Coordinates of C-alpha atoms in Angstrom, one line a residue:
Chain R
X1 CA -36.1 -21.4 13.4
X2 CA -36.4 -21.0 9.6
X3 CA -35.8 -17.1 10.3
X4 CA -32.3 -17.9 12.3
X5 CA -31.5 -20.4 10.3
X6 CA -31.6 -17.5 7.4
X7 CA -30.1 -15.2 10.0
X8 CA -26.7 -17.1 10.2
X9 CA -26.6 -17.9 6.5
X10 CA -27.2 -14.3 5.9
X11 CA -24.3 -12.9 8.8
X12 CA -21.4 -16.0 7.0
X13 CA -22.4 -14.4 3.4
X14 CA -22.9 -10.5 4.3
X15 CA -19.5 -11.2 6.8
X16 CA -17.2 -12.6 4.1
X17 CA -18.6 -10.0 0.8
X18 CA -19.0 -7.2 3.3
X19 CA -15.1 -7.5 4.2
X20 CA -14.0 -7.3 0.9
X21 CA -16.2 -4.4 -0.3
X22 CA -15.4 -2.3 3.0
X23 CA -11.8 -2.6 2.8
X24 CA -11.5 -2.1 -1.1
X25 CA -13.9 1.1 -0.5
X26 CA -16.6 -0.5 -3.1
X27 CA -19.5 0.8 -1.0
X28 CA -21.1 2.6 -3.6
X29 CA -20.3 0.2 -6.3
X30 CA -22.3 -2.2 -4.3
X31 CA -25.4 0.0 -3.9
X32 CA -25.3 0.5 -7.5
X33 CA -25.5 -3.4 -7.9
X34 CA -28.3 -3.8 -5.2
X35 CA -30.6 -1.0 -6.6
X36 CA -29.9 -2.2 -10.6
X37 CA -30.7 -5.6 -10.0
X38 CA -34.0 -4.3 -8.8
X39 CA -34.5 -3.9 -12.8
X40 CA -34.1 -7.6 -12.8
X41 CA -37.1 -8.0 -9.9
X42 CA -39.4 -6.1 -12.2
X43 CA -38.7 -8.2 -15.7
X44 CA -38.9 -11.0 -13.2
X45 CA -42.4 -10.0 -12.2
X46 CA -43.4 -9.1 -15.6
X47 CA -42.1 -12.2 -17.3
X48 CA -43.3 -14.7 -14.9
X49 CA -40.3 -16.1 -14.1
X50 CA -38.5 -15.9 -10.5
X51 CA -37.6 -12.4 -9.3
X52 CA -34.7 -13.3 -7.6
X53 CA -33.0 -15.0 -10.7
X54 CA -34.1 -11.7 -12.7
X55 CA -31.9 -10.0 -9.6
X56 CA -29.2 -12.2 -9.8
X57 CA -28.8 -11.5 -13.5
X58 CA -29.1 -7.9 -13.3
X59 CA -26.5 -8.0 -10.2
X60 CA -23.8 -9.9 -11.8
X61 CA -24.0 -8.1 -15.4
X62 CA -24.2 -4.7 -13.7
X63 CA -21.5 -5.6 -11.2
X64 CA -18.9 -7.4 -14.2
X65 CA -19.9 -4.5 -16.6
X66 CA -18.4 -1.5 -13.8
X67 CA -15.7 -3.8 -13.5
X68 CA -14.6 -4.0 -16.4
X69 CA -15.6 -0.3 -17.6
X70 CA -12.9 1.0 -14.9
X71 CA -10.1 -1.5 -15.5
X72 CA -9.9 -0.3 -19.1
X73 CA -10.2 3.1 -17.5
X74 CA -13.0 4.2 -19.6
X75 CA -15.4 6.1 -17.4
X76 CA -15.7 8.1 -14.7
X77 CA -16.7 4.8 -12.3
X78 CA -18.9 6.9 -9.6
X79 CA -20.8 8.7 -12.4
X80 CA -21.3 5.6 -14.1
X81 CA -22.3 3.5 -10.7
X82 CA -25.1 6.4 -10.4
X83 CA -26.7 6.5 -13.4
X84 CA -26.5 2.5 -13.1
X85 CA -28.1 2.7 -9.8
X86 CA -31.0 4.8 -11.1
X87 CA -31.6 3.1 -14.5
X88 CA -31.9 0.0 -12.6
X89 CA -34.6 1.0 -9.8
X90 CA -36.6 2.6 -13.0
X91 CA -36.5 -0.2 -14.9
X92 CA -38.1 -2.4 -11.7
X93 CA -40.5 0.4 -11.1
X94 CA -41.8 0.9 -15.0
X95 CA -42.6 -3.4 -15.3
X96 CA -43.5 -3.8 -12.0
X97 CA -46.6 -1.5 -13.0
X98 CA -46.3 -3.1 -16.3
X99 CA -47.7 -6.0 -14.7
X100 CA -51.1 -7.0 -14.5
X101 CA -53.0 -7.3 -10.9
X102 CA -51.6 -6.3 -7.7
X103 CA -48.0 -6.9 -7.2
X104 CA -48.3 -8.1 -2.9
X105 CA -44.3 -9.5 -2.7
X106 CA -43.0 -6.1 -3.9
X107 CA -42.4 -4.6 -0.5
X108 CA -40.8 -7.5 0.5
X109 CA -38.0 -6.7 -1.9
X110 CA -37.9 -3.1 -1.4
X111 CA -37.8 -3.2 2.3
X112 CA -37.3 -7.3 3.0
X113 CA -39.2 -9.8 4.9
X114 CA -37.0 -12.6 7.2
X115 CA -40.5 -13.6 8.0
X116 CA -41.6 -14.7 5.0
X117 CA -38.3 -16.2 3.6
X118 CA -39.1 -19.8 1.8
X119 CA -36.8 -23.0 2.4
X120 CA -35.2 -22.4 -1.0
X121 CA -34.2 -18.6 -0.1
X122 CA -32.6 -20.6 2.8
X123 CA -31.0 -23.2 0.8
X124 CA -29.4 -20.8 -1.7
X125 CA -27.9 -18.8 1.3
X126 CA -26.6 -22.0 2.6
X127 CA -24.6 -22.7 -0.7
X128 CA -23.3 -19.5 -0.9
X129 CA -21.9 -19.5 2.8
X130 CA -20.0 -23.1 1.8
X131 CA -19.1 -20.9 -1.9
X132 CA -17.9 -18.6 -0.3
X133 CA -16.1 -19.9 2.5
X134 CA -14.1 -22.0 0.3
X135 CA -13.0 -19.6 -2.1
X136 CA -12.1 -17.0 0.7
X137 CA -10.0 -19.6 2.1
X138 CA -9.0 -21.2 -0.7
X139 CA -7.5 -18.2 -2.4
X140 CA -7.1 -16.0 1.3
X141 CA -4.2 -14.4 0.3
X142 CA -4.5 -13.9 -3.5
X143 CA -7.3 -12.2 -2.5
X144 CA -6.1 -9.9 0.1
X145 CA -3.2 -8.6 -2.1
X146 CA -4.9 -8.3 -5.4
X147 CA -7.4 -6.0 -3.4
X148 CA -5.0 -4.1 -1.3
X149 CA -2.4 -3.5 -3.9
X150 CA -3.6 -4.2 -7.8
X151 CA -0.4 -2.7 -9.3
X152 CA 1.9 -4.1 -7.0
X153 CA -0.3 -7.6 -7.8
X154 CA -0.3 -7.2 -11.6
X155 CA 3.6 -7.4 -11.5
X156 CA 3.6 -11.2 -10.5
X157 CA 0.4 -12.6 -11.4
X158 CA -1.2 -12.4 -14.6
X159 CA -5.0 -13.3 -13.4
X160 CA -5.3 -10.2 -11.1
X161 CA -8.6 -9.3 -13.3
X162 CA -9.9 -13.0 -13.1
X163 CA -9.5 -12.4 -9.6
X164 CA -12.0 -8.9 -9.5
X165 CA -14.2 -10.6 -11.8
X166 CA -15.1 -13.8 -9.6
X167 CA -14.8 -11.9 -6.4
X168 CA -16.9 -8.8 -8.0
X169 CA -19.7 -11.7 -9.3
X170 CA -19.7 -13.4 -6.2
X171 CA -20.1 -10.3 -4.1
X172 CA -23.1 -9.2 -6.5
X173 CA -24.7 -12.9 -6.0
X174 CA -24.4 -12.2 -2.3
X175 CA -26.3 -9.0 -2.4
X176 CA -29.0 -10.4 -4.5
X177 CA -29.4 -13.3 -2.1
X178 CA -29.5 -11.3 0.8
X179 CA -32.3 -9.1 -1.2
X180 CA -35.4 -11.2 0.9
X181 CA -33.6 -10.7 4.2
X182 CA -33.0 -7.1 4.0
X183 CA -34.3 -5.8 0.5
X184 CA -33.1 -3.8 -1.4
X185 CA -33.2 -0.6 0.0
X186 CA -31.6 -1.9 3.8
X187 CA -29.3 -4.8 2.5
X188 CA -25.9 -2.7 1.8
X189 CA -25.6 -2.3 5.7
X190 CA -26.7 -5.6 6.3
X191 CA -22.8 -5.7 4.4
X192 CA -20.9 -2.3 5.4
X193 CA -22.2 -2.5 9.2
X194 CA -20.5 -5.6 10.4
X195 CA -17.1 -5.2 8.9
X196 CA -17.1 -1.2 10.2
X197 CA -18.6 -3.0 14.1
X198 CA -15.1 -5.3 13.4
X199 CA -12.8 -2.7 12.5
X200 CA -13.0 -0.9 15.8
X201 CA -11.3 -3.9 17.5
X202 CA -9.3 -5.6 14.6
X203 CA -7.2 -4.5 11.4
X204 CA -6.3 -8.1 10.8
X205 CA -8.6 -9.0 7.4
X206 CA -9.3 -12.8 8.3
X207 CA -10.2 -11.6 12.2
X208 CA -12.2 -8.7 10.6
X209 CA -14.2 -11.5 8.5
X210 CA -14.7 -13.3 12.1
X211 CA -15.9 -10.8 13.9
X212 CA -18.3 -9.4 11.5
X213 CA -19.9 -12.9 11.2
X214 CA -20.7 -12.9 14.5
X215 CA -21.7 -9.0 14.8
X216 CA -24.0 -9.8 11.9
X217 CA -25.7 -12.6 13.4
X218 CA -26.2 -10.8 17.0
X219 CA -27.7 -8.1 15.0
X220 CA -29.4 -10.1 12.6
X221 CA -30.7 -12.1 15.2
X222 CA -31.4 -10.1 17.9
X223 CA -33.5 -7.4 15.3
X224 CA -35.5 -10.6 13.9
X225 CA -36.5 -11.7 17.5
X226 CA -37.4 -8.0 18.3
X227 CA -39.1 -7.8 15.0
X228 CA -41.3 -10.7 15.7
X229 CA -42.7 -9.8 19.2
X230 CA -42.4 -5.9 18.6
X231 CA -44.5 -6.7 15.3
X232 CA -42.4 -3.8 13.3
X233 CA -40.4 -4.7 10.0
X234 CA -37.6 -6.7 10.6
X235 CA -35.2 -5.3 7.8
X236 CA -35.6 -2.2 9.2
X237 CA -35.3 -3.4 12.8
X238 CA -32.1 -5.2 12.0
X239 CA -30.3 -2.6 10.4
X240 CA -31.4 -0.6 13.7
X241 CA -29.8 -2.6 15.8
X242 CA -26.8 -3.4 13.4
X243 CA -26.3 0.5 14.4
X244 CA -26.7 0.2 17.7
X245 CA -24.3 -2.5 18.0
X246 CA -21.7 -0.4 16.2
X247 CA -22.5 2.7 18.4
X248 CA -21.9 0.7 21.9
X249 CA -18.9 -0.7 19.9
X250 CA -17.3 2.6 19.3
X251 CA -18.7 3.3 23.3
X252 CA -17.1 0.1 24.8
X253 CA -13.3 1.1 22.7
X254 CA -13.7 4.7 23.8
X255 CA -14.0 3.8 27.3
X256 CA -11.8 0.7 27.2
X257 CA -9.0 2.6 25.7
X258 CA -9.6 6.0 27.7
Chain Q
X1 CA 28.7 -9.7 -18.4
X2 CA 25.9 -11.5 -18.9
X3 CA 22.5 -8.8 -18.8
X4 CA 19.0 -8.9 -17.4
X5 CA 17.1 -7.1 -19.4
X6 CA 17.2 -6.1 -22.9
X7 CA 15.1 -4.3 -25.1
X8 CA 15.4 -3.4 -28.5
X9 CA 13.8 -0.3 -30.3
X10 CA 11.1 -0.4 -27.8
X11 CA 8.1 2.0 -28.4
X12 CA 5.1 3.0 -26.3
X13 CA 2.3 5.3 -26.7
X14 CA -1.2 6.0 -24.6
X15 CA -3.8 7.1 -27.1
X16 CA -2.2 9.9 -29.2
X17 CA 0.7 10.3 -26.8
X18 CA 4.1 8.9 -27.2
X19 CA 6.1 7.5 -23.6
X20 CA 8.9 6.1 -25.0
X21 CA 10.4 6.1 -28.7
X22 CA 12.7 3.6 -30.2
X23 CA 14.8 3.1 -26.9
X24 CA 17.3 0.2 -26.6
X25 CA 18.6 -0.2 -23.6
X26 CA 20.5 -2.7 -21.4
X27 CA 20.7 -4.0 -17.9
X28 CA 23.5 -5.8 -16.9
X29 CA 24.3 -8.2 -13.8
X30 CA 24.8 -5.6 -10.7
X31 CA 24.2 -2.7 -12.3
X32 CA 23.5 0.2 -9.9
X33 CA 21.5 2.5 -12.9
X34 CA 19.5 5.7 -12.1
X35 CA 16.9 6.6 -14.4
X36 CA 16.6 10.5 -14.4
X37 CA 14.3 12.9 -16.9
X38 CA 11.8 15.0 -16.7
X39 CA 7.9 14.4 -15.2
X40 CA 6.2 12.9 -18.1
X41 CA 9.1 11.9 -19.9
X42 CA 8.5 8.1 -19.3
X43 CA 10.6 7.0 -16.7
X44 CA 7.8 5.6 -15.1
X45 CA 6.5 3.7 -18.4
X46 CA 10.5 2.4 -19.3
X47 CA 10.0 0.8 -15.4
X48 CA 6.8 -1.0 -16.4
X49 CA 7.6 -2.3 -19.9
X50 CA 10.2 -4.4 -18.0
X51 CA 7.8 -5.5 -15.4
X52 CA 5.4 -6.3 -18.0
X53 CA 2.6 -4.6 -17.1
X54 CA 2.7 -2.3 -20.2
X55 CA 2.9 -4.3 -23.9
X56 CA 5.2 -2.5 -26.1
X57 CA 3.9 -1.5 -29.3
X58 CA 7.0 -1.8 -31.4
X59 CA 10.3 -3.8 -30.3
X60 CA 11.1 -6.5 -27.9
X61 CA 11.9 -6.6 -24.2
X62 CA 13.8 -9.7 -23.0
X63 CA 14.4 -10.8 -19.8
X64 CA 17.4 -13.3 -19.3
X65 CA 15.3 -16.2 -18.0
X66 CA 17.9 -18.1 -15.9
X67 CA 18.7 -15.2 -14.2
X68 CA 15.4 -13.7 -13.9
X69 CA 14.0 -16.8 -12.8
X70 CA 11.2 -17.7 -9.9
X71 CA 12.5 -15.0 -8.3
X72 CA 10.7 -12.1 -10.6
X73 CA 11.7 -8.7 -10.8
X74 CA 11.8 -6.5 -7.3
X75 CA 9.6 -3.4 -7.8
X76 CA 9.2 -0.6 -4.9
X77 CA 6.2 1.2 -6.9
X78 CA 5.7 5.0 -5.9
X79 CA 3.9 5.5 -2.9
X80 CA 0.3 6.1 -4.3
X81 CA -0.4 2.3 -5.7
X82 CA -1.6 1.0 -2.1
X83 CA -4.3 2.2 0.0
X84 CA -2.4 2.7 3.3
X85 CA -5.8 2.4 5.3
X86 CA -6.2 -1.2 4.5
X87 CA -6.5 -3.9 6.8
X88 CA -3.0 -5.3 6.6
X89 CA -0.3 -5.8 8.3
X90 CA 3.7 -4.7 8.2
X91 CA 4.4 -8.5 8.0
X92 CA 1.8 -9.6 5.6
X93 CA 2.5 -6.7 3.1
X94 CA 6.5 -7.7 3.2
X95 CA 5.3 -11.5 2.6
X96 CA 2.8 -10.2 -0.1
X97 CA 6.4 -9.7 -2.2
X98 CA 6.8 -13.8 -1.9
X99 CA 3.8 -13.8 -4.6
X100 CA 5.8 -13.7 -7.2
X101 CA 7.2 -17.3 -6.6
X102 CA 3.1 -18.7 -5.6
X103 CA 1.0 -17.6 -8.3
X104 CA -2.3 -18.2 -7.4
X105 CA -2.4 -20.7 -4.5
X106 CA -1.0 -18.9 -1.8
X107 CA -0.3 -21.2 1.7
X108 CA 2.5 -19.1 3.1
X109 CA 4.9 -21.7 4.4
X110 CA 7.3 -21.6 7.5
X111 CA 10.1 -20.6 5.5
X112 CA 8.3 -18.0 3.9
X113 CA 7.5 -16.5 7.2
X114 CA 10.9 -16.9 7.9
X115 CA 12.5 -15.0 5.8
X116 CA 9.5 -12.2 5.9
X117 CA 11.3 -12.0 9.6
X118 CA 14.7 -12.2 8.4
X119 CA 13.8 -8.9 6.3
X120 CA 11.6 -7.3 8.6
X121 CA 14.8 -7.4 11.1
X122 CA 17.2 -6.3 8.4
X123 CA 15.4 -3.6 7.3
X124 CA 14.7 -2.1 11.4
X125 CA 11.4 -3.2 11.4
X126 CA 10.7 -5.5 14.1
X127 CA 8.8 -3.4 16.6
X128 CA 6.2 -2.6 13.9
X129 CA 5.4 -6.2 11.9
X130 CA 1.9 -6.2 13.4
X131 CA 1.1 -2.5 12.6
X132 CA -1.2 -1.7 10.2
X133 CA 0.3 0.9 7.5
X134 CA -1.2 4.4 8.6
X135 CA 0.9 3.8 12.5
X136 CA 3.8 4.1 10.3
X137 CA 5.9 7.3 9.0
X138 CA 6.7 7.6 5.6
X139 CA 10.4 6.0 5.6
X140 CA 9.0 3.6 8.0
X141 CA 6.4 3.3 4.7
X142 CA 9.3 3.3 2.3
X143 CA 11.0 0.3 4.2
X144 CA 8.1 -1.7 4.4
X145 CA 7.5 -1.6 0.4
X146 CA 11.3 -2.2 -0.3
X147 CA 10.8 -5.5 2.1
X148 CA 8.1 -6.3 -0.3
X149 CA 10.2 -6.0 -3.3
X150 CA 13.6 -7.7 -2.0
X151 CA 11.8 -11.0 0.0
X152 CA 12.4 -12.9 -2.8
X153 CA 15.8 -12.3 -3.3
X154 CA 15.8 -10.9 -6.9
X155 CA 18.2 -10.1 -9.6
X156 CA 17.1 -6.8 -10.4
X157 CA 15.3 -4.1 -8.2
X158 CA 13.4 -1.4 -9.8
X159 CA 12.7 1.7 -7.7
X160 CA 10.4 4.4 -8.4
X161 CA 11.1 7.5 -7.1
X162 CA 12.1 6.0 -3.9
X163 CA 13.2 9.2 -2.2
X164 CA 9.7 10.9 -2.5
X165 CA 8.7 9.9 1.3
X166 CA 11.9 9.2 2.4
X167 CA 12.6 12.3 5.2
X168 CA 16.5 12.8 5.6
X169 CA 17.2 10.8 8.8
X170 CA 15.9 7.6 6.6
X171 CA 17.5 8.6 3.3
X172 CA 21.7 8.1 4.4
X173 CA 20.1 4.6 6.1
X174 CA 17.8 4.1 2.8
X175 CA 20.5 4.3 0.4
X176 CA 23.2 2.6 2.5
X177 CA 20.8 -0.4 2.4
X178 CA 20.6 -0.3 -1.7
X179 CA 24.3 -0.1 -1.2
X180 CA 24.2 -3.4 0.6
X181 CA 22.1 -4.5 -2.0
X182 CA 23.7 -4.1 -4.8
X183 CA 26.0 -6.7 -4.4
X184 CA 23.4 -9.2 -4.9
X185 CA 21.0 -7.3 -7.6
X186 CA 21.4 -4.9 -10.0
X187 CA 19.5 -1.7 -9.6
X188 CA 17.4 0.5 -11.2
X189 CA 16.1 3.5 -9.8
X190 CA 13.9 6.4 -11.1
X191 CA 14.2 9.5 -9.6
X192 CA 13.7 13.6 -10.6
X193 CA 16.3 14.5 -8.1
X194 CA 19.2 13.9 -10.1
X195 CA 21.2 15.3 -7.3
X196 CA 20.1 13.2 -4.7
X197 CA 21.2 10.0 -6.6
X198 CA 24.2 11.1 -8.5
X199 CA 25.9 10.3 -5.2
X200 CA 24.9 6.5 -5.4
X201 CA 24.3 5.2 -9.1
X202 CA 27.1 4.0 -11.0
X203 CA 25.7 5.1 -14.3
X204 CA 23.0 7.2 -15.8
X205 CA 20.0 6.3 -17.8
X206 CA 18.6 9.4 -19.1
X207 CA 15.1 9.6 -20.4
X208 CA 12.9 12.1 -22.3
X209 CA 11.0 9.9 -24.6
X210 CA 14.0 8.5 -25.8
X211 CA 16.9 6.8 -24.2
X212 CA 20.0 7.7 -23.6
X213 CA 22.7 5.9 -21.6
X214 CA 25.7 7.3 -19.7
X215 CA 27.9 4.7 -18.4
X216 CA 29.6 7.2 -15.7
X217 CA 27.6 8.6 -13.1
X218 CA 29.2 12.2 -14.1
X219 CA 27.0 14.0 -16.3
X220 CA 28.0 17.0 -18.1
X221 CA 26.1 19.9 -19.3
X222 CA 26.5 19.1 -22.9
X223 CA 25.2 15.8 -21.8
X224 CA 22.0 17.8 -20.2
X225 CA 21.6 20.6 -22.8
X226 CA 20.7 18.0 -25.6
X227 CA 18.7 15.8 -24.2
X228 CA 16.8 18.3 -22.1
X229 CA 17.5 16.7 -19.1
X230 CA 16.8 18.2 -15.7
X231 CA 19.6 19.3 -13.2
X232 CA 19.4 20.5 -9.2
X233 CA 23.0 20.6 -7.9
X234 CA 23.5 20.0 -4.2
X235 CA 26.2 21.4 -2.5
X236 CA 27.2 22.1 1.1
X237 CA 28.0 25.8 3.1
X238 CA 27.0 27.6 6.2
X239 CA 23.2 28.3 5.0
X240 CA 21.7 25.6 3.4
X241 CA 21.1 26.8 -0.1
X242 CA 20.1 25.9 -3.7
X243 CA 22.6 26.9 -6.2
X244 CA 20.7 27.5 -10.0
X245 CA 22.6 27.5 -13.0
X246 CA 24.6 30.8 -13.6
X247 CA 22.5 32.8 -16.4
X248 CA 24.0 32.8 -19.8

């Protein structure tokens, strides 16, 4: 119950960030967040203090700071995501053997455990759904704009980088929260799948956020169950069948449309 | 007649490079202006110090506020600002121009959807308001973004390089619809092909780091020669041809 209760928090969250970062093509910036805010899993470890609030850290400073770097233009953003990517999963790895005795939790973030998710994992995906479904439809189509057209946006609206920088922290917060479902190393197409599953059939953005909610969740879902009685990983065996949704999807238009 | 825009000894530079030096320059109530110069002469930059996006670093730009009022500035940006494989509709991308007068929270209302119709059927555009952008051609393209920057009705229309995608079965439609509008906004329209637009704008706006203004839309080649301006003439025979400048 727990586990699909996590499930559908995990499918409103990954639905909602996921469409954003597909359709502004910030793929790669967001596996640059996941894999820094690993760094902040390691000092979390090391420091004694909650892993995931080390994550969340590293997520949102990483995510800001390549925001801001390619607003002012300054950098080469893809260079600059992959070194960020990098620095971050060596800084996890280097206090993660830092610390003393045997670290049993760390596959769970590398590879992520639906099994072993607590109730306050759960509760902070709940908030973030409600977070985030209020701001997405509070601001719908400052949103949409900004993203699809930041010149044309900058022309009447002076907050167009207040904009990227909630959106941008918010999506990072989302990643790092959806780090115990999925861990790090799955969790980006626990994001990119679902919106690419609702693309085939939609190109309308708030249909697209719809329809990968409830791709996510028959994934999500479906993998978890499988996971449990197939005793295999169940990050892994959601992504799986996150693909294999999208494959029958791209089937089922073929044919439909043939 | 009372102007839009005016700015006074208006400089711009990015890093070591100057755009624009020490141009005044002045927009007047239904102007129809083309902006011509070379590439990297700042006819792009002159286009965004009046939108704002670009702070000047000497001089002053003012808009005449109660003309230029909730309405904004209509801007048709080239091609390249907007990734044409994003999720969004004909009809939401014409509405997007509405923006100007919402700020940040952004119900559209009835009337706004309204007159996104009323400007999706003026502009020919009907049959495609649910399409996403890569269904459509390039002047379809070109329509859609000129929707964006006229839905709210404003005094002054900036246009950059609006021929660029515009293939010549649009372009006698494209620019008999500025025609149209011009007698509600003034105009302002950057282009390279001199040529092209000499056939439409009421008066030149020549710029090469500096500004200078011709208040006909006949240019002569003194006019050219010192300011390093430019020329392509256009003219019509049996075989389409370019004619070049005889060699001195």
């Amino acid at each position: 119950m727990k586990g699909l209760l996590g499930a559908l928090f995990a499918s409103i969250t990954a639905g909602l960030a996921g469409t954003y970062i597909v359709s502004r093509r910030m793929v790669f910036l967001s596996g640059g967040i996941t894999h820094a805010s690993f760094g902040g899993i390691g000092i979390g470890y090391f420091a004694g203090f909650n892993p995931v609030l080390g994550a969340a850290i590293f997520g949102i400073i990483s995510a800001l700071g390549v925001e801001y770097l390619s607003v002012r233009h300054k950098i080469r953003e893809d260079s600059a995501i992959g070194i960020l990517w990098a620095f971050g999963m060596a800084i996890g790895i280097i206090f993660i053997y830092l610390t003393p005795g045997y670290s049993p939790n760390l596959m769970s973030y590398l590879f992520g455990s639906i099994l072993t998710v607590t109730n306050a994992d759960i509760i902070a995906l709940g908030i973030m759904s409600l977070i985030l479904i209020s701001y997405f439809s509070i601001f719908y189509r400052t949103i949409l704009y900004i993203s699809y057209d930041e010149v044309f946006a900058r022309t009447y609206s002076p907050y167009v980088n207040t904009f990227k920088y909630i959106t941008t922290a918010l999506i990072a917060l989302t990643i790092v929260l959806n780090i115990r479902m999925a861990g790090v190393i799955l969790v980006l197409s626990l994001l990119t799948i679902p919106p690419n599953i609702a693309m085939i059939f939609t190109r309308v953005y708030s249909r697209i956020i719809i329809y990968s909610i409830v791709a996510g969740f028959a994934g999500t879902a479906a993998g978890y169950v499988i996971s449990y009685f197939a005793g295999i990983p169940a990050g892994a065996t959601i992504i799986f069948t996150l693909v294999v949704i999208w494959g029958l999807a791209k089937l089922v238009k073929k044919i439909t449309c043939a | 007649m009372p102007y839009l825009i005016e700015m006074n000894s208006v400089s711009v530079s990015y890093e070591n490079v100057i755009a624009l030096q020490n141009v005044s320059f002045r927009v007047n109530e239904n102007d129809y202006i083309g902006v011509i110069g070379p590439n990297g002469g700042g006819k792009t930059t002159l286009l965004r110090v009046i939108l704002g996006l670009i702070k000047p670093d000497s001089g002053k730009v003012s808009l005449n506020r109660s003309l230029i009022n909730e309405s904004g500035i209509g801007y048709l940006p080239q091609l390249s600002t907007g990734d044409i494989t994003y999720p969004v509709s004909v009809a939401d991308v014409i509405l997007s121009g509405m923006m100007i007068r919402k700020k940040i929270i952004s119900r559209m209302s009835s009337s706004d959807r309204k007159r996104a119709a009323q400007v999706i059927e003026e502009l020919g555009l009907t049959a495609m308001a649910k399409s996403s952008l890569n269904e459509l051609s390039g002047g379809q393209l070109q329509k859609v973004f000129l929707g964006r920057a006229i839905i709210g009705n404003p005094k002054l229309l900036l246009l950059d390089e609006p021929g660029n995608f515009v293939d010549s079965n649009f372009e006698i439609e494209f620019y008999e619809k500025l025609r149209d509008l011009n007698k509600r906004m003034a105009i302002l329209m950057v282009s390279h092909d001199i040529g092209m637009i000499s056939a439409h704008v009421r008066s030149f706006a020549c710029v090469n780091r500096g500004l200078h203004y011709h208040p006909s839309s006949e240019i002569t080649n003194e006019q050219l020669a010192a300011y390093g301006c430019p020329i392509k003439l256009i003219t019509h025979g049996d075989v389409p041809h370019t004619v070049l400048k005889t060699h001195s």
